[in-house]
XYZ file of C-alpha atoms in Angstrom:
540
model
C -24.069 2.975 -0.480
C -26.162 3.027 -3.648
C -25.662 -0.140 -5.660
C -23.404 1.324 -8.364
C -24.882 0.493 -11.713
C -24.327 1.841 -15.163
C -26.470 4.930 -14.777
C -28.099 5.046 -18.157
C -26.259 7.559 -20.233
C -29.538 9.075 -21.118
C -29.228 9.976 -17.393
C -32.026 11.341 -15.362
C -30.263 14.456 -14.206
C -33.305 15.470 -12.150
C -32.907 12.213 -10.256
C -29.493 13.410 -9.065
C -30.966 16.757 -7.923
C -28.361 18.613 -9.896
C -28.246 22.231 -8.964
C -25.214 23.224 -11.021
C -22.555 25.388 -9.436
C -23.606 28.397 -11.440
C -25.433 31.612 -10.750
C -28.663 29.887 -11.767
C -28.907 27.110 -9.217
C -32.405 25.958 -10.206
C -32.838 22.170 -10.234
C -32.761 20.574 -13.648
C -36.151 18.985 -14.225
C -35.266 17.453 -17.551
C -36.585 14.241 -18.979
C -34.155 11.321 -18.876
C -33.567 11.549 -22.604
C -33.052 15.310 -22.717
C -29.310 15.226 -23.400
C -28.782 13.063 -26.482
C -26.681 13.692 -29.540
C -29.703 14.560 -31.684
C -30.970 17.082 -29.121
C -27.872 18.556 -27.581
C -28.368 21.416 -25.217
C -24.796 22.625 -24.534
C -26.105 24.787 -21.713
C -27.628 21.755 -19.987
C -24.377 19.864 -20.476
C -22.558 22.898 -19.039
C -24.732 22.794 -15.947
C -23.871 19.167 -15.503
C -20.214 20.056 -15.724
C -20.601 22.878 -13.200
C -22.408 20.486 -10.940
C -19.502 18.001 -11.199
C -17.163 20.773 -10.101
C -19.125 21.455 -6.942
C -19.995 17.935 -5.999
C -16.436 16.689 -6.298
C -15.409 19.288 -3.704
C -18.417 18.482 -1.465
C -20.006 21.832 -2.242
C -23.807 21.599 -2.412
C -26.326 24.128 -3.735
C -29.153 25.612 -1.759
C -27.234 26.373 1.435
C -26.728 22.737 2.425
C -23.434 21.493 3.837
C -24.370 18.103 2.356
C -21.343 15.860 2.742
C -18.809 18.563 3.555
C -19.024 18.464 7.325
C -18.841 14.700 7.610
C -16.268 14.401 4.805
C -13.824 17.173 5.630
C -14.601 19.169 8.698
C -14.882 16.151 11.031
C -11.951 14.238 9.513
C -9.290 15.966 7.448
C -9.564 19.372 9.083
C -8.873 17.789 12.466
C -6.253 15.302 11.311
C -4.378 18.108 9.527
C -4.461 19.951 12.901
C -6.016 23.066 11.469
C -8.758 22.845 14.081
C -9.675 21.055 17.294
C -13.131 19.806 18.271
C -15.143 21.618 20.962
C -18.330 19.478 20.573
C -18.635 16.815 23.209
C -20.272 14.273 20.887
C -17.619 14.443 18.183
C -15.152 11.591 18.662
C -13.171 11.838 15.402
C -10.672 14.180 17.039
C -9.599 11.211 19.146
C -8.870 9.116 16.044
C -12.315 7.501 15.899
C -13.668 6.922 12.428
C -17.369 7.493 13.062
C -18.965 5.070 10.658
C -22.011 7.115 9.779
C -19.871 10.088 8.844
C -17.417 8.210 6.619
C -20.239 6.218 5.078
C -21.923 9.492 4.182
C -18.756 10.898 2.699
C -18.295 7.764 0.529
C -21.927 7.726 -0.534
C -21.932 11.437 -1.371
C -18.988 11.050 -3.773
C -20.255 7.893 -5.518
C -23.885 8.934 -5.505
C -23.523 12.613 -6.372
C -20.134 13.423 -7.905
C -18.895 10.297 -9.672
C -22.042 9.715 -11.775
C -21.988 13.309 -13.142
C -18.303 13.199 -13.872
C -18.782 9.883 -15.745
C -21.784 11.233 -17.643
C -19.990 14.374 -18.870
C -16.835 12.394 -19.745
C -18.669 9.726 -21.693
C -21.100 12.089 -23.384
C -18.406 14.490 -24.533
C -16.350 11.570 -25.900
C -19.232 9.929 -27.706
C -20.380 13.213 -29.248
C -16.882 14.437 -30.281
C -16.500 17.387 -27.930
C -12.738 17.089 -27.308
C -12.154 20.265 -25.374
C -15.108 19.640 -23.065
C -13.826 16.106 -22.633
C -10.391 17.390 -21.718
C -11.819 19.682 -19.010
C -13.761 16.864 -17.384
C -10.810 14.506 -17.494
C -8.695 16.969 -15.618
C -11.510 17.410 -13.100
C -11.866 13.621 -12.759
C -8.203 13.460 -11.770
C -8.790 16.030 -9.055
C -11.865 14.255 -7.748
C -10.515 10.730 -7.624
C -7.098 11.513 -6.159
C -8.841 13.184 -3.209
C -11.017 10.142 -2.534
C -8.073 7.775 -2.827
C -6.114 9.961 -0.383
C -8.764 9.140 2.216
C -9.184 5.396 1.702
C -6.318 4.198 -0.495
C -7.921 1.525 -2.707
C -11.208 2.839 -4.160
C -13.764 2.107 -6.811
C -12.296 3.714 -9.933
C -11.889 1.935 -13.246
C -15.012 -0.219 -12.761
C -17.365 2.527 -11.635
C -20.591 2.274 -13.596
C -19.844 -1.284 -14.826
C -23.487 -2.314 -14.697
C -22.756 -5.215 -12.378
C -23.861 -5.895 -8.791
C -20.179 -6.234 -7.834
C -17.946 -3.275 -8.471
C -14.264 -4.047 -7.956
C -11.752 -1.743 -6.289
C -8.451 -0.561 -7.734
C -5.359 -0.283 -5.592
C -4.161 3.251 -4.874
C -1.086 2.519 -6.965
C -3.242 1.619 -9.944
C -5.408 4.725 -9.420
C -2.454 7.111 -9.278
C -0.684 5.658 -12.269
C -3.845 5.901 -14.330
C -4.471 9.479 -13.188
C -1.164 10.441 -14.762
C -2.309 8.788 -18.022
C -5.615 10.652 -17.932
C -3.723 13.879 -17.515
C -1.589 13.000 -20.551
C -4.720 12.561 -22.626
C -6.260 15.835 -21.450
C -3.079 17.879 -21.760
C -2.566 16.699 -25.348
C -5.990 18.097 -26.296
C -5.564 21.288 -24.322
C -2.263 21.982 -26.062
C -3.987 21.625 -29.414
C -6.644 24.154 -28.410
C -4.678 27.084 -26.955
C -6.877 30.141 -26.887
C -9.977 27.993 -27.058
C -12.906 27.871 -24.671
C -15.650 25.500 -23.503
C -18.415 25.548 -20.954
C -18.343 29.374 -20.931
C -20.814 30.660 -18.423
C -20.830 27.345 -16.523
C -17.170 26.663 -15.673
C -17.067 28.058 -12.150
C -13.270 28.034 -11.912
C -11.754 29.405 -15.122
C -14.746 30.671 -17.094
C -14.080 28.146 -19.849
C -10.516 29.115 -20.710
C -8.603 26.218 -22.238
C -5.269 27.960 -21.427
C -6.166 28.162 -17.734
C -7.223 24.535 -17.681
C -3.922 23.567 -19.259
C -1.984 25.424 -16.547
C -4.192 23.861 -13.912
C -3.717 20.347 -15.369
C 0.048 20.755 -15.251
C -0.056 22.056 -11.725
C -2.262 19.182 -10.598
C 0.238 16.800 -12.171
C 2.957 18.479 -10.080
C 0.899 17.923 -6.930
C 0.439 14.236 -7.663
C 4.077 13.876 -8.709
C 5.259 15.093 -5.329
C 2.700 12.850 -3.607
C 4.465 9.731 -4.936
C 7.992 10.975 -4.249
C 8.805 8.587 -1.443
C 7.240 5.462 -3.028
C 8.458 5.933 -6.607
C 11.091 8.639 -6.892
C 11.685 8.012 -10.598
C 8.027 8.428 -11.449
C 7.854 11.510 -9.265
C 10.779 13.183 -10.976
C 9.508 12.342 -14.479
C 6.007 13.682 -13.828
C 7.223 16.762 -11.940
C 9.634 17.771 -14.712
C 6.948 17.089 -17.338
C 4.543 19.388 -15.469
C 7.107 22.215 -15.279
C 8.066 21.850 -18.936
C 4.410 22.270 -19.913
C 3.835 25.273 -17.677
C 2.462 25.482 -14.123
C 0.833 28.301 -12.103
C 3.059 31.294 -11.613
C 0.716 34.046 -10.392
C -2.422 34.342 -8.326
C -4.368 34.913 -11.528
C -3.639 31.257 -12.362
C -5.056 29.863 -9.115
C -8.083 27.587 -9.152
C -10.977 28.666 -6.913
C -14.679 27.759 -7.284
C -16.828 30.822 -7.188
C -19.284 31.071 -4.308
C -22.752 32.583 -4.571
C -25.758 32.964 -2.237
C -27.039 29.758 -3.828
C -23.700 27.975 -3.341
C -21.962 29.310 -0.276
C -18.627 28.362 1.183
C -19.465 25.542 3.609
C -17.643 27.229 6.450
C -20.078 30.134 6.086
C -22.682 27.712 7.456
C -20.862 25.403 9.855
C -18.866 28.116 11.672
C -22.221 29.241 13.117
C -22.556 25.953 15.012
C -19.580 26.509 17.287
C -18.142 22.991 17.029
C -14.425 23.634 16.436
C -11.691 26.178 17.117
C -8.110 26.992 16.139
C -5.686 24.146 16.963
C -2.682 24.371 19.235
C -0.453 23.661 16.285
C -1.855 26.657 14.407
C -1.135 28.800 17.439
C 2.426 27.590 17.793
C 3.236 28.186 14.131
C 1.254 31.275 13.171
C 1.455 33.242 16.390
C 5.105 32.216 16.875
C 5.950 33.421 13.393
C 3.939 36.627 14.000
C 2.272 35.765 10.713
C 0.232 38.682 9.137
C -2.319 36.107 7.956
C -3.295 35.144 11.502
C -5.980 37.804 11.860
C -7.449 36.858 8.481
C -7.480 33.154 9.089
C -8.778 33.427 12.698
C -10.823 35.708 14.946
C -9.705 37.091 18.290
C -11.124 35.005 21.123
C -14.310 36.202 22.774
C -12.524 36.258 26.085
C -9.847 38.589 24.729
C -12.410 40.857 23.069
C -14.293 41.198 26.330
C -11.361 41.571 28.738
C -8.394 42.657 26.654
C -6.351 40.145 28.613
C -4.447 37.061 27.492
C -3.705 36.200 23.873
C -5.919 37.432 21.055
C -5.402 34.247 19.074
C -5.516 31.004 21.002
C -5.464 27.395 19.918
C -6.839 24.277 21.596
C -5.240 20.884 21.989
C -6.538 18.115 19.733
C -8.070 15.027 21.280
C -9.842 16.317 24.343
C -11.770 13.627 26.230
C -15.532 13.703 26.415
C -15.163 14.629 30.046
C -13.046 17.647 29.199
C -15.269 18.658 26.338
C -18.211 18.590 28.753
C -16.725 21.611 30.516
C -17.889 25.027 29.306
C -16.030 27.939 27.847
C -13.966 26.226 25.142
C -15.404 28.294 22.310
C -15.005 31.665 24.039
C -11.438 30.934 25.123
C -10.198 29.832 21.694
C -10.207 31.398 18.244
C -12.932 30.830 15.672
C -12.256 31.128 11.943
C -11.683 34.622 10.580
C -14.464 36.976 9.606
C -14.028 36.236 5.898
C -15.315 32.718 6.592
C -18.272 33.752 8.727
C -21.821 34.607 7.718
C -23.230 38.102 7.284
C -24.635 38.249 10.767
C -21.151 37.789 12.141
C -19.467 40.284 9.893
C -18.808 38.117 6.845
C -20.075 38.329 3.262
C -23.198 36.959 1.650
C -21.585 33.834 0.247
C -18.183 33.366 1.928
C -14.785 33.074 0.358
C -14.288 31.397 -3.065
C -13.445 27.739 -2.559
C -9.755 26.842 -2.978
C -9.004 24.007 -5.365
C -5.288 24.563 -6.086
C -3.367 27.808 -5.733
C -0.270 29.243 -7.306
C 1.244 29.529 -3.794
C 0.901 25.789 -3.311
C 2.531 25.205 -6.657
C 5.557 27.276 -5.719
C 6.127 25.202 -2.572
C 5.852 22.055 -4.720
C 8.450 23.489 -7.039
C 10.655 24.307 -4.067
C 10.481 20.688 -2.931
C 11.349 19.471 -6.436
C 14.259 21.915 -6.614
C 15.457 20.638 -3.245
C 15.708 17.180 -4.915
C 17.854 18.673 -7.716
C 15.156 18.236 -10.350
C 14.677 20.608 -13.314
C 12.137 22.977 -11.767
C 13.481 26.189 -13.334
C 14.834 27.809 -10.187
C 16.168 27.256 -6.714
C 14.361 25.938 -3.667
C 14.808 29.264 -1.882
C 13.422 31.245 -4.851
C 10.298 29.133 -5.047
C 9.885 29.057 -1.238
C 9.946 32.836 -0.983
C 7.702 33.267 -3.992
C 5.187 30.843 -2.408
C 5.038 33.043 0.687
C 4.737 36.160 -1.456
C 1.885 34.754 -3.494
C 0.046 33.532 -0.425
C 0.280 36.847 1.353
C -0.705 38.815 -1.779
C -3.840 36.787 -2.423
C -6.945 39.026 -2.454
C -8.159 37.607 0.871
C -4.839 38.653 2.544
C -3.653 41.643 0.618
C -0.467 42.201 2.651
C 1.762 45.138 1.766
C 5.047 44.294 -0.043
C 7.090 45.591 2.904
C 5.221 43.336 5.347
C 5.683 40.349 3.059
C 9.423 40.935 2.762
C 9.778 41.414 6.500
C 8.048 38.052 7.055
C 10.262 36.327 4.483
C 13.353 37.640 6.259
C 12.065 36.892 9.757
C 13.995 34.770 12.213
C 10.841 34.116 14.256
C 10.218 30.526 15.221
C 7.133 28.641 16.516
C 6.139 29.329 20.104
C 5.223 27.178 23.081
C 1.500 26.754 23.797
C 0.263 27.040 27.331
C -3.019 26.431 29.134
C -3.179 28.275 32.453
C -6.043 26.150 33.748
C -4.502 22.931 32.423
C -0.725 23.197 32.812
C -0.395 19.453 32.141
C -1.437 20.229 28.571
C 1.402 22.694 27.967
C 3.645 22.031 24.974
C 6.936 23.408 23.758
C 7.208 24.883 20.233
C 6.368 22.385 17.520
C 9.718 23.165 15.818
C 12.700 25.516 15.884
C 12.861 26.365 12.181
C 12.491 30.072 11.327
C 10.646 31.620 8.449
C 13.884 32.876 6.791
C 15.130 30.142 4.464
C 17.988 28.240 6.042
C 20.534 28.513 3.237
C 23.069 26.629 5.369
C 20.570 24.246 6.818
C 20.182 20.549 6.128
C 17.959 19.322 3.346
C 15.500 18.035 5.920
C 15.319 21.407 7.708
C 14.687 23.129 4.388
C 11.968 20.583 3.583
C 10.341 21.280 6.927
C 10.335 25.003 6.171
C 8.788 24.440 2.750
C 6.088 22.093 3.990
C 5.249 24.226 7.041
C 4.762 27.324 4.920
C 2.689 25.330 2.421
C 0.479 24.100 5.253
C -0.114 27.676 6.303
C -0.671 28.899 2.745
C -3.300 26.335 1.718
C -5.499 26.860 4.831
C -8.277 25.842 5.232
C -7.899 23.029 2.692
C -7.693 20.326 5.330
C -8.130 17.633 2.704
C -4.821 18.455 1.038
C -3.116 19.427 4.269
C -3.839 16.047 5.903
C -2.436 14.259 2.847
C 0.760 16.261 2.922
C 1.148 15.898 6.693
C 1.051 12.118 6.269
C 3.439 12.223 3.311
C 6.109 14.506 4.753
C 5.477 14.551 8.542
C 5.546 18.373 8.370
C 4.669 20.640 9.992
C 5.816 18.597 12.992
C 2.445 17.726 14.563
C 1.550 17.815 18.230
C 0.363 14.613 19.968
C -3.306 14.435 20.735
C -4.330 14.440 24.362
C -6.213 11.177 23.815
C -6.784 8.493 21.218
C -9.725 6.141 21.539
C -8.478 4.039 18.603
C -6.089 1.236 19.544
C -4.741 1.195 15.964
C -3.630 4.859 15.989
C -1.780 6.131 19.150
C -2.282 9.713 20.261
C 1.191 10.712 19.139
C 0.698 9.579 15.538
C -1.150 11.115 12.578
C -4.243 9.218 11.441
C -3.065 7.291 8.314
C -6.354 6.499 6.506
C -10.046 5.720 6.696
C -11.151 2.089 6.629
C -13.701 0.853 4.121
C -17.294 1.883 4.925
C -20.079 -0.356 6.204
C -22.321 0.405 3.218
C -19.841 -1.376 0.970
C -20.015 -4.488 3.118
C -23.804 -4.340 2.850
C -24.018 -3.698 -0.908
C -20.702 -4.538 -2.525
C -19.332 -7.175 -0.163
C -17.450 -9.361 -2.590
C -15.516 -6.397 -4.001
C -14.708 -4.709 -0.699
C -13.650 -8.050 0.854
C -11.294 -8.550 -2.098
C -9.971 -5.027 -1.630
C -8.988 -5.876 1.926
C -6.579 -8.450 0.450
C -4.759 -6.053 -1.869
C -1.030 -6.298 -1.205
C -0.618 -2.580 -0.588
C -2.865 -3.060 2.469
C -1.928 -6.538 3.650
C 1.796 -5.727 3.476
C 1.303 -2.752 5.844
C -1.293 -3.979 8.308
C -4.541 -4.641 6.419
C -7.775 -2.652 6.386
C -6.923 -0.649 9.501
C -6.865 3.026 10.420
C -3.244 2.417 11.335
C -2.238 1.221 7.872
C -0.324 3.743 5.783
C -1.425 4.449 2.205
C 0.653 3.366 -0.797
C 2.310 6.762 -1.231
C 2.850 7.240 2.491
C 6.372 5.813 2.427
C 8.835 8.386 3.778
C 11.747 6.558 5.468
C 11.717 6.735 9.251
C-alpha cells in the first residue's frame, strides 16, 4: 500500500492519473497548484468529483478493469452466490482470500479513490462551496461503507494525517460517523432545493441537489437496515429519519453511473474472458420462480443453443476443486451474463449497462423490512415488497409488461432443485420453499426471507451489496460450497470478511497490528476470515 500521507491539497491531479468519469476522459495534466482558491477552475474541480464517483465504485477510464475484477468479481460476486468460478487458477470461490487480489483492492481505494474524495471535500469546504461539499460528503459515505463492509475496521478518520502511521477506526465508529456525515450533507441539501452543482460532471444525477437529497436519504436507509441486528434503536431512528426526509420512489430517482466508450461497465470487458458463470443458487431461485428477468440477466447456455436440449439457463455449484475445474466444458454448459452486459462483438452495446449505485427497487425492499419491524415507513411490508418487484421489472433494462409483472407478483412458484447429470453427487434440493406471492399469513421470518430474496434478485449484479446483505440476513438461503480450502470458513458458511492486507503490515504495521486488537474483532475471533463484522449480528 502507498504510505498514506497528507497529499498536499495543492494536489497533483495528474499524479493520480485522473480520467474523470465524464464524456471527456482525457487525463488531467495540470500543474500541482492549478486548483487553488485564487485560480479556481470549477470544471477542473468537477472532473475531480466525477473521478471520485468512478474510482469509489472501482470503475476506471480507458477500458481498464483496474481494481474491479480483484475487488468485486473475484470476491463479493462469488460470496453473494451470483456467479461461480470456472477458471482453474481462481481459488477465492473456495473461501481463499488471495492476498494479491485483496491487497490490490485495498490499494486501489486508498491510492485512487480516497485521495480524490478527500481533496474535493476539503477544497469545497475551505473555499465555501457548500452544495459541492454536500455532494462529496454523501459520496464519501457511499465509498467508505463499502470498504468497511469488506474489512470491518478500516482507515477512515485519520486518512491523510501526514504521519507514517495511520490508525484504523472500528467499523462501529465508521458507521456511526457516516450517519453524522449524512446529517451534515442533508442539512445543506435541504437548504438548496432546486439548486445544482457539478453540472456536466456529475455522472449520476447531472448536478441536481434534489436528486442528491433523495439519494442521501435512501443511502441512510440502507445503512440503517445494515445495523438493525447490532443496534435496533439506532436502526429504527435512522430509518424513520430517512423516510421522513424522502427516499427513492420511482426509477427516475435511482442512482446509476453513466457508462461511455471511455468508461465502460467492467462486465463488458471481463465477460469476454470466460472465467465465471451463473451460480446454482441463481438457477434455483430465478428459474424456479420463472422470473422474466432471467433472460436479461443471463444468456442461454452454448450447449442449449447448439442442441436445443436440456435447460436454457443453467447454474454451476460454487467451490469446485482445482481438479474439477481442470475438466473442460464448464463455460458451454452454464449460463454467461446476459447480452446487455456483453461487448459489441457478442451482441451487446458499445459501453455496457449504466453502473448501479442504489436503485429505487432496493429502497422499496428496505422499506418493506422496516415496515415488517413495525417502524414508520409509510406503508405496509406487502405494499413495499410488491412495489420493489414492480420497479425492478419496469427498469429500462428489463421493461416487462404490466401484466407480466402482476402475474409474477401473484405467482405461487417456488425455487427449484438443481441437478447435474454428470455429477449427481452435486445435486441439491430447492434453496427454499417460499413463493413469490407475499405470504400474508406467513411468519415474520418467512416474510423477511421473501423480501431479502427478491432484493437479491433486483440488485443483480451488485455483488458488493448482495454479499453484505447475505451476511446480515442469511437470505436468500445460500447453498453450501462443494469445497472450502480455508479452515476458518467451512464450505457450508458464508465468507464473513476479508482479513487485513499484507501491504498494511509492510507499510503501516503499528496501526494494523493495533487494529487486530480492536474489541469488535477480538470478541468474535480476531483478524480471521471467519470473524463476523460488527453489524453481522443476527441471532442464530
